[in-house]
Amino acid sequence: MDRTLMDTVKLAAGAAGWRLNARDSDDAVPVDLEDDLHVLFRTPDGVRCVASCDLGPAPGASDPQGEEALRSLGTKAAALLSSQASALSIHEGRLELSLVFDMTAESDAQKIALVAAFLNDQARWRELMGGAPAAQASPFSFGSFAWNTLDIRV
């Protein structure tokens, strides 16, 4: 495992009070948070950190309302482009939220802020998809990382 990735994950975990899991077979570091929230940290090249989380199954083509659900997700994702750092995508039939940043160029404070923003984005998406209110669901609990509460329900 790349030392820079482990240092980055330990930095975020220490700031938020998380307990780290052992790395997995792909040299990624999974972090299990409260309320069934999970984040996977990995690095493709030792420079970039990719934080990702699974948001559940993507609307499928076999679903009669699948096309409309995808259109709604796309509208919401477009509305959030200017206020969130993470990106929503479909990976192997599942919705995935991810954030990529340069671990070597960011200061410790910037890394913590990026991870906090990512986790707030995750909480926001879970709320938009019918989960717990984002103001209560953010697992990054060591500061007041309030984010734009723009209502984009369509």
Coordinates of N, CA and C in Angstrom, one line a residue, residues 2 10 25 33 37-38 54 59 61 63 65 69 74 83 91 100 119 123 130 144 146-147:
D2 N 0.4 2.2 -0.7 CA 1.2 3.5 -0.8 C 1.1 4.2 0.5
K10 N -5.3 8.0 7.6 CA -5.0 8.2 9.0 C -5.3 9.6 9.5
S25 N -7.9 -6.6 -0.3 CA -7.0 -7.3 -1.3 C -6.5 -6.4 -2.4
L33 N -18.6 3.7 8.7 CA -19.0 4.8 9.6 C -20.4 4.4 10.1
L37 N -23.0 3.9 6.6 CA -22.2 4.7 5.7 C -20.8 4.0 5.5
H38 N -20.3 4.0 4.3 CA -19.0 3.3 4.1 C -18.2 4.2 3.1
D54 N -20.7 3.5 -2.2 CA -21.8 2.9 -2.9 C -23.1 3.5 -2.4
P59 N -30.9 2.8 -11.2 CA -32.2 2.5 -11.9 C -31.8 1.7 -13.1
A61 N -32.6 -0.6 -16.8 CA -33.4 -0.5 -18.1 C -34.6 -1.3 -18.0
D63 N -36.5 -1.6 -15.4 CA -37.4 -1.0 -14.5 C -38.3 0.0 -15.4
Q65 N -39.8 2.6 -14.7 CA -39.6 4.0 -14.4 C -38.1 4.3 -14.4
A69 N -36.2 7.8 -13.6 CA -35.3 7.9 -12.4 C -33.9 8.3 -12.8
G74 N -29.8 12.7 -13.1 CA -29.0 13.5 -13.9 C -29.3 15.0 -13.6
S83 N -21.7 23.1 -6.4 CA -21.7 23.2 -5.0 C -21.1 21.9 -4.4
H91 N -21.5 2.4 -11.7 CA -20.4 1.5 -11.8 C -20.9 0.1 -11.5
V100 N -11.8 12.6 -6.3 CA -10.4 12.4 -6.6 C -9.6 13.7 -6.2
L119 N -17.9 13.5 2.4 CA -18.9 12.8 3.3 C -20.2 13.6 3.4
A123 N -23.9 12.2 2.4 CA -25.1 12.4 3.2 C -26.2 13.1 2.4
G130 N -33.9 9.5 -0.6 CA -34.9 9.0 0.3 C -34.4 8.5 1.7
S144 N -18.0 22.1 12.1 CA -19.2 22.5 11.5 C -19.0 22.7 10.0
A146 N -20.9 22.9 7.4 CA -22.2 23.1 6.8 C -22.0 23.3 5.3
W147 N -22.9 22.8 4.5 CA -22.9 22.9 3.1 C -24.1 23.6 2.6

